[in-house]
PDB file of C-alpha atoms in Angstrom:
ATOM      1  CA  UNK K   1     -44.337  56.411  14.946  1.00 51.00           C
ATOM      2  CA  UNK K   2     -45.624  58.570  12.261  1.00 57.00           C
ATOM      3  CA  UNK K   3     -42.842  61.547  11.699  1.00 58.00           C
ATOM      4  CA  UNK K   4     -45.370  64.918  12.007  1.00 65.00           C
ATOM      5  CA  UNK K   5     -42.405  67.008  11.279  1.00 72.00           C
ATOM      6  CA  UNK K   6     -41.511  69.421   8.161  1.00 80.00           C
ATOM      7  CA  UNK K   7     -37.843  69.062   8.455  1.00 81.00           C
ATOM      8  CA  UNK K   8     -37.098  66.177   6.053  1.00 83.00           C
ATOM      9  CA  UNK K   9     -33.743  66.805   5.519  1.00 88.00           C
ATOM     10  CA  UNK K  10     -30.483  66.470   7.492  1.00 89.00           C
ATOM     11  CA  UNK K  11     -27.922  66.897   4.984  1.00 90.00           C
ATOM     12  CA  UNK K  12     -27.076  67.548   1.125  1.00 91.00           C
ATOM     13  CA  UNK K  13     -23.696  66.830   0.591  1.00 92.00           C
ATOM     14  CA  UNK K  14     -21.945  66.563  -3.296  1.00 93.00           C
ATOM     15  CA  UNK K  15     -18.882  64.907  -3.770  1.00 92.00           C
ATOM     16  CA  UNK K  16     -16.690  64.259  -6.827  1.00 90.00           C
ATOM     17  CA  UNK K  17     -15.595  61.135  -8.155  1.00 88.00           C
ATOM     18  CA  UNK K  18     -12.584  60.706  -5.452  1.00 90.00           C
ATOM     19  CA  UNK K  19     -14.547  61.623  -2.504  1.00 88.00           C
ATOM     20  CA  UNK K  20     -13.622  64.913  -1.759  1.00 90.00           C
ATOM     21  CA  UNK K  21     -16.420  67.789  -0.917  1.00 90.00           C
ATOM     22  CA  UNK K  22     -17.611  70.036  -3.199  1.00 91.00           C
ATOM     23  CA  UNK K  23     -20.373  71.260  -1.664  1.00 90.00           C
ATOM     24  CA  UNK K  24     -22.105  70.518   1.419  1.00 91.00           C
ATOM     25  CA  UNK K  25     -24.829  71.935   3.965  1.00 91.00           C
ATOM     26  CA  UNK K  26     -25.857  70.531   7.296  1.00 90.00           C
ATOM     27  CA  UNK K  27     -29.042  71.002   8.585  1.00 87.00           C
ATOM     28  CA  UNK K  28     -29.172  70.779  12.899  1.00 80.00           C
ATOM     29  CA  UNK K  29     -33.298  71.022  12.838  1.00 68.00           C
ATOM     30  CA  UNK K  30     -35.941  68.717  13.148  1.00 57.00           C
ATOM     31  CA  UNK K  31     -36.572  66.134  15.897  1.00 54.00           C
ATOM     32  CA  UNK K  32     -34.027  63.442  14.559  1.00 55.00           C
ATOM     33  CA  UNK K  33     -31.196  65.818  13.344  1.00 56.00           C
ATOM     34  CA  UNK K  34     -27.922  64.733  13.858  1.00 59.00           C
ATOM     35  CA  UNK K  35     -26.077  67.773  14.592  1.00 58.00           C
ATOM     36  CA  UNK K  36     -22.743  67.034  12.777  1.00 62.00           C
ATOM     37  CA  UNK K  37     -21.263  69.677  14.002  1.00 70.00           C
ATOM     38  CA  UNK K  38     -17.442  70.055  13.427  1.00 82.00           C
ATOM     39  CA  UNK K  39     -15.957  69.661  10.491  1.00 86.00           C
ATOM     40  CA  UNK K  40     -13.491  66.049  11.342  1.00 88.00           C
ATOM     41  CA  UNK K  41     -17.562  64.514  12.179  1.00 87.00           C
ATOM     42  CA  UNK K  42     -18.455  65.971   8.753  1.00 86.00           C
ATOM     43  CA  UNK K  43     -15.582  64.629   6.732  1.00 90.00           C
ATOM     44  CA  UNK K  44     -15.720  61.352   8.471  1.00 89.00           C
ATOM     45  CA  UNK K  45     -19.302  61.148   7.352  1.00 87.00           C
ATOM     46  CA  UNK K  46     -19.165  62.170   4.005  1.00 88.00           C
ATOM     47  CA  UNK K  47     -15.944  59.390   3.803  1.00 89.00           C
ATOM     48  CA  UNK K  48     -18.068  57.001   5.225  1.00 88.00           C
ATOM     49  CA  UNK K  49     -20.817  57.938   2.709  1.00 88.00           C
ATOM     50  CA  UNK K  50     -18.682  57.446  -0.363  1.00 90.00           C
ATOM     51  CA  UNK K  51     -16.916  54.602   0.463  1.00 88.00           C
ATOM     52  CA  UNK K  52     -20.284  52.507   1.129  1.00 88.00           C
ATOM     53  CA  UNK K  53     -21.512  54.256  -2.298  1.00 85.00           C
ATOM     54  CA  UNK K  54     -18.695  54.380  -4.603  1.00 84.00           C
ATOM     55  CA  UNK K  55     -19.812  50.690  -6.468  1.00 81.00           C
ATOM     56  CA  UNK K  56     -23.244  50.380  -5.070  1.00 77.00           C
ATOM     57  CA  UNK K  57     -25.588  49.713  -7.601  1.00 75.00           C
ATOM     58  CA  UNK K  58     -28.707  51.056  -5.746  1.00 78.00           C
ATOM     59  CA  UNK K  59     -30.110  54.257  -4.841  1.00 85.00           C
ATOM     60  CA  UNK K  60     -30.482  54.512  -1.016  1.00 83.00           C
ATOM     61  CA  UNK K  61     -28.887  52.929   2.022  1.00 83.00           C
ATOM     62  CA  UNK K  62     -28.972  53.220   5.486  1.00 82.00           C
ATOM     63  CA  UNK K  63     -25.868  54.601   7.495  1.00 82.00           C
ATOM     64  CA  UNK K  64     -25.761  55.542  11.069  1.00 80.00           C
ATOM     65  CA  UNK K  65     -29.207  55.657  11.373  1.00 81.00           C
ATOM     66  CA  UNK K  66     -30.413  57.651   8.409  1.00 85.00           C
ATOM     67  CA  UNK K  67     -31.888  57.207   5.136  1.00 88.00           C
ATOM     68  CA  UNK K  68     -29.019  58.099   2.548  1.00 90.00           C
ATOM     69  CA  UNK K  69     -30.279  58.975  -1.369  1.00 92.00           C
ATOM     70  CA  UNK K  70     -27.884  60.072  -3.970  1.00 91.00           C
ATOM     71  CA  UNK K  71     -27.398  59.957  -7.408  1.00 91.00           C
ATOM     72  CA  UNK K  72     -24.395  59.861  -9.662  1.00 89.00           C
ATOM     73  CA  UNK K  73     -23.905  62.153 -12.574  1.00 87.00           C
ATOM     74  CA  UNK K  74     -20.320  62.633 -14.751  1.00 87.00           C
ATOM     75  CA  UNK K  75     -17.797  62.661 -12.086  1.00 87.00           C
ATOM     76  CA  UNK K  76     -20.145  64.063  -9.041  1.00 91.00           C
ATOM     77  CA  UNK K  77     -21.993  62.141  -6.377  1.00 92.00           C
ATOM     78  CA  UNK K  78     -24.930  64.412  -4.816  1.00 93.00           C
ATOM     79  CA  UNK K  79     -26.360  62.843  -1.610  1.00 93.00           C
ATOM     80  CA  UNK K  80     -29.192  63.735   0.367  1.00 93.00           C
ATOM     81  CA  UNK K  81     -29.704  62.196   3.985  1.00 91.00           C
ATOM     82  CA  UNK K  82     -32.909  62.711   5.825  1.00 89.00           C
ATOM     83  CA  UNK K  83     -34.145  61.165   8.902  1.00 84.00           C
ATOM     84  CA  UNK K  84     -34.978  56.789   9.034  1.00 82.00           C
ATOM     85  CA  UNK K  85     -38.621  57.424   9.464  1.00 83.00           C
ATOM     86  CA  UNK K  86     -39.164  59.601   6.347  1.00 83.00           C
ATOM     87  CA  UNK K  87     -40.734  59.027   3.204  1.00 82.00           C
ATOM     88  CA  UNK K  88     -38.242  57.820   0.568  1.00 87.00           C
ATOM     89  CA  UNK K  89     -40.371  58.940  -2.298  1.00 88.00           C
ATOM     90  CA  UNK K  90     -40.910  62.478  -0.714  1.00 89.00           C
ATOM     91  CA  UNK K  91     -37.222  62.088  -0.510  1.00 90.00           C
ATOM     92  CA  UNK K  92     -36.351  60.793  -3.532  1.00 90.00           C
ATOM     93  CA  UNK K  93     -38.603  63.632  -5.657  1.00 91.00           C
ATOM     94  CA  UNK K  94     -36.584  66.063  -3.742  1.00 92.00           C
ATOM     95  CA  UNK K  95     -33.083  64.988  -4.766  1.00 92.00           C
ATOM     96  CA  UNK K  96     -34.479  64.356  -8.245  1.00 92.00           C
ATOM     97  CA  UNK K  97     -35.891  67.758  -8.840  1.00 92.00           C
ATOM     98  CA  UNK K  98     -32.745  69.311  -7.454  1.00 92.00           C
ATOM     99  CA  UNK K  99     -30.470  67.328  -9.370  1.00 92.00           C
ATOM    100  CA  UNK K 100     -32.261  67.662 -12.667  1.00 93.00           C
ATOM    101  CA  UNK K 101     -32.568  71.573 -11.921  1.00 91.00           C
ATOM    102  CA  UNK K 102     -28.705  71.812 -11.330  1.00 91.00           C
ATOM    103  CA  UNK K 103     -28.347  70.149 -14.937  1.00 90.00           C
ATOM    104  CA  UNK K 104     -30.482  72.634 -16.743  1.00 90.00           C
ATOM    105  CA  UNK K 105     -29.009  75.925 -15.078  1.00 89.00           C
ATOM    106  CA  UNK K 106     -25.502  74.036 -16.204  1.00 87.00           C
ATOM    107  CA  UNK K 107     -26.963  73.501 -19.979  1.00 87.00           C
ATOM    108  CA  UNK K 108     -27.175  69.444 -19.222  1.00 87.00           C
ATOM    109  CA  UNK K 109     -23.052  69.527 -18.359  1.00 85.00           C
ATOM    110  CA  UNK K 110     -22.773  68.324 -14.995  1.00 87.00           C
ATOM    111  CA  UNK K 111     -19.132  67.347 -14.128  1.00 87.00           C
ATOM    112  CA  UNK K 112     -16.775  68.880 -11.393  1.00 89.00           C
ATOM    113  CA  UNK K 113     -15.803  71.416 -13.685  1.00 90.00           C
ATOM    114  CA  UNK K 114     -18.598  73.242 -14.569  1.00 88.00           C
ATOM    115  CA  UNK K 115     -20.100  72.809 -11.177  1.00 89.00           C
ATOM    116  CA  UNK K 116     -17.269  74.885  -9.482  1.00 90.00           C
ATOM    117  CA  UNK K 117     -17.431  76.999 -11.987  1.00 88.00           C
ATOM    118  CA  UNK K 118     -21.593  78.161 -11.351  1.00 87.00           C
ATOM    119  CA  UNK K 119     -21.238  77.327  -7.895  1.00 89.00           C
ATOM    120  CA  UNK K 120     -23.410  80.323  -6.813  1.00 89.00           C
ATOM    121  CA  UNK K 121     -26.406  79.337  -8.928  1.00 88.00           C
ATOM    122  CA  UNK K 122     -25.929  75.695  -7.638  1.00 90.00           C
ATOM    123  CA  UNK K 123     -26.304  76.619  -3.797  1.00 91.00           C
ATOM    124  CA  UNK K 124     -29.291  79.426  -5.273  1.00 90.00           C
ATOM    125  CA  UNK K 125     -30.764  75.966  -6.371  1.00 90.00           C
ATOM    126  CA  UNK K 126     -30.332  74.053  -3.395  1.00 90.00           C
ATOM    127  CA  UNK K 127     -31.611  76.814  -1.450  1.00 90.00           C
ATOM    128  CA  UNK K 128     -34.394  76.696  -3.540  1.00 89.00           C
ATOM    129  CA  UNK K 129     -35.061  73.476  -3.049  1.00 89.00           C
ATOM    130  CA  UNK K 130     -34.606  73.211   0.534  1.00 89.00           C
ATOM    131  CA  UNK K 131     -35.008  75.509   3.501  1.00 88.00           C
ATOM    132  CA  UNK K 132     -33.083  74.736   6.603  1.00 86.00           C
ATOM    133  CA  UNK K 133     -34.305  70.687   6.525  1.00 86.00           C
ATOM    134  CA  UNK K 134     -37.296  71.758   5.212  1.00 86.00           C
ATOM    135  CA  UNK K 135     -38.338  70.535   1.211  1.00 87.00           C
ATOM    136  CA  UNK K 136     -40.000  73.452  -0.417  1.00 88.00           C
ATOM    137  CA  UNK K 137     -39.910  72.453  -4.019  1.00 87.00           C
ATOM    138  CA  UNK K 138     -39.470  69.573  -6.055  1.00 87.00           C
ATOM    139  CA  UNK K 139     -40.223  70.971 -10.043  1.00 89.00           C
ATOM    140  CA  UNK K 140     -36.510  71.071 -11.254  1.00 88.00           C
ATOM    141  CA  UNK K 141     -38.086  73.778 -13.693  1.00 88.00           C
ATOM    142  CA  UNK K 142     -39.197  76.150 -11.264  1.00 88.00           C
ATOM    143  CA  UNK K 143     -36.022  75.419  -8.769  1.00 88.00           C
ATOM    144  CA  UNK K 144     -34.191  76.366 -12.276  1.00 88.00           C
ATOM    145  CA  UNK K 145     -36.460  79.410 -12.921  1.00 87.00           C
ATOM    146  CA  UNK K 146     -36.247  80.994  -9.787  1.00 86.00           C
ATOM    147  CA  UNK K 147     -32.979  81.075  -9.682  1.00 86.00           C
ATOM    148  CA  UNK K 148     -32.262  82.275 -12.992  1.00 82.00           C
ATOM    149  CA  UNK K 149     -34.894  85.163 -12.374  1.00 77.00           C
ATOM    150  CA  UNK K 150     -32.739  86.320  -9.578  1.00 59.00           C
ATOM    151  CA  UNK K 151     -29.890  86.930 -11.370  1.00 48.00           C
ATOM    152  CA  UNK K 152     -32.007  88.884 -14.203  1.00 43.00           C
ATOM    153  CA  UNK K 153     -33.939  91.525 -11.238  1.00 42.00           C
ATOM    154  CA  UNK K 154     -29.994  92.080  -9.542  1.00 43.00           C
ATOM    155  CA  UNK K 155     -28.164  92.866 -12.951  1.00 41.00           C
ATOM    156  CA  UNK K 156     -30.257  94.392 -15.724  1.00 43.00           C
ATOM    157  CA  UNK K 157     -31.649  97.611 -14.794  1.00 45.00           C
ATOM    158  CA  UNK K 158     -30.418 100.415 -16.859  1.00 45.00           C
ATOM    159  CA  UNK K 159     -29.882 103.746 -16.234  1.00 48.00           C
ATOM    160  CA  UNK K 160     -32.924 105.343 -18.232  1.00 47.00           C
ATOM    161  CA  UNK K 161     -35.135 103.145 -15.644  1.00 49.00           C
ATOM    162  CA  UNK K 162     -33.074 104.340 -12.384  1.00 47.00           C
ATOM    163  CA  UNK K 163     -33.556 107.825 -14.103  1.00 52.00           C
ATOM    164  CA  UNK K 164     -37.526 107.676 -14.426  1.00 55.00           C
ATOM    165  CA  UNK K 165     -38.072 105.809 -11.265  1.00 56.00           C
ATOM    166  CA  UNK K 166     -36.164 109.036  -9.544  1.00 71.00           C
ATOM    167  CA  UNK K 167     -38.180 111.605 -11.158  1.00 72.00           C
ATOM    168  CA  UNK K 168     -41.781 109.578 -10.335  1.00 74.00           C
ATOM    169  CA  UNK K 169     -40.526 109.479  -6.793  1.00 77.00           C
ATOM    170  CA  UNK K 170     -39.928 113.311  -7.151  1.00 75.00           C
ATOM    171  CA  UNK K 171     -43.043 114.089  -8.295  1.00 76.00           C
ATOM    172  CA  UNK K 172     -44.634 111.982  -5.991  1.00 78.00           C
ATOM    173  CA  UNK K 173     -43.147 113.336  -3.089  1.00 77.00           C
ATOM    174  CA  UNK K 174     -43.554 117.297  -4.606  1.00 79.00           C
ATOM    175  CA  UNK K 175     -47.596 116.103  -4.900  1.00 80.00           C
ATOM    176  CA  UNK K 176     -47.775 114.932  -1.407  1.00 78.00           C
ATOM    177  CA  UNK K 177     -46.082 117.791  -0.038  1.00 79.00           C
ATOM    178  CA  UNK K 178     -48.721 120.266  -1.728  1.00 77.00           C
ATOM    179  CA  UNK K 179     -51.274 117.896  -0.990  1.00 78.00           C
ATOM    180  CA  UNK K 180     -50.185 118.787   3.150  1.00 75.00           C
ATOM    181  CA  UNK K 181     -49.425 122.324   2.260  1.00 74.00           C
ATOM    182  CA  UNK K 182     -53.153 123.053   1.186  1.00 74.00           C
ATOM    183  CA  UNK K 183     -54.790 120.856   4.014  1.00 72.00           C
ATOM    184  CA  UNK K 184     -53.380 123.370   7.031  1.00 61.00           C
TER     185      UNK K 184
END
């Protein structure tokens, strides 16, 4: 059966290189979503998951059902498990561009470390990457760019801008208010 959904993705989950979490999101959408829901399910997953993948040469397994990619980098495993039916390239490009985004917003130094330390612009990637199960982009460079532009529009507006944006809305509002004044 042909999988007509848009929710590709059940899980990202990143580990470091003893298996414990560092970061991981659950998606409970889709038709095929296993809905891990409390945490013991989780961490017996994610211990099944790097047991079966700490000396496995290869790329993607199958556990409990589900298509399992991940990729090691440094001292970090990064997994991402979608439904069986799924394409594995589509899957694949995903993890790929998300990984490779992750190591330019952390200047190509991804360890445990540095990851902790920018964990807010690592889960601004993934949630540029992917949206509740579904995969919205795959270009590591725009993942990377969109989240970099977001932290440039919250902190760097001066004062002489706040300033001038006030006194256009003031002038604005005085023009409209004439504007009404004259038309009764």
């Amino acid at each position: 059966m042909v999988n007509l959904s848009l929710y590709t993705v059940q899980a990202v989950v990143v580990l470091d290189s003893e298996g414990n979490r560092l970061l991981a999101k659950y998606y409970s959408r889709g038709p095929n979503a296993q809905g891990h829901k409390s945490l013991k399910e989780q961490k017996k997953f994610e211990s099944e998951l790097f047991s079966k993948t700490r000396k496995s040469s290869s790329e993607i397994i199958l556990l409990d059902g589900q298509t399992v990619l991940f990729k090691y980098v440094n001292d970090v495993y990064f997994y991402l498990v979608g439904n069986p039916e799924e394409n594995e390239l589509l899957l694949s490009s995903v993890l790929s561009g998300l990984v490779e985004s992750i190591s330019v917003l952390l200047k190509h130094n991804v360890d445990k470390r540095s990851l902790l330390d920018n964990l807010d612009m690592v889960v601004l990637a993934l949630d540029e990457a992917i949206d509740d199960g579904i995969a919205l982009e795959t270009d590591p460079n725009a993942i990377a760019s969109n989240v970099s532009k977001r932290g440039v529009d919250t902190i760097d507006m001066s004062l002489s801008n706040l300033n001038e944006q006030t006194l256009l809305d003031a002038y604005k509002q005085a023009k409209e208010r004439f504007n009404l004044a004259l038309l009764r």
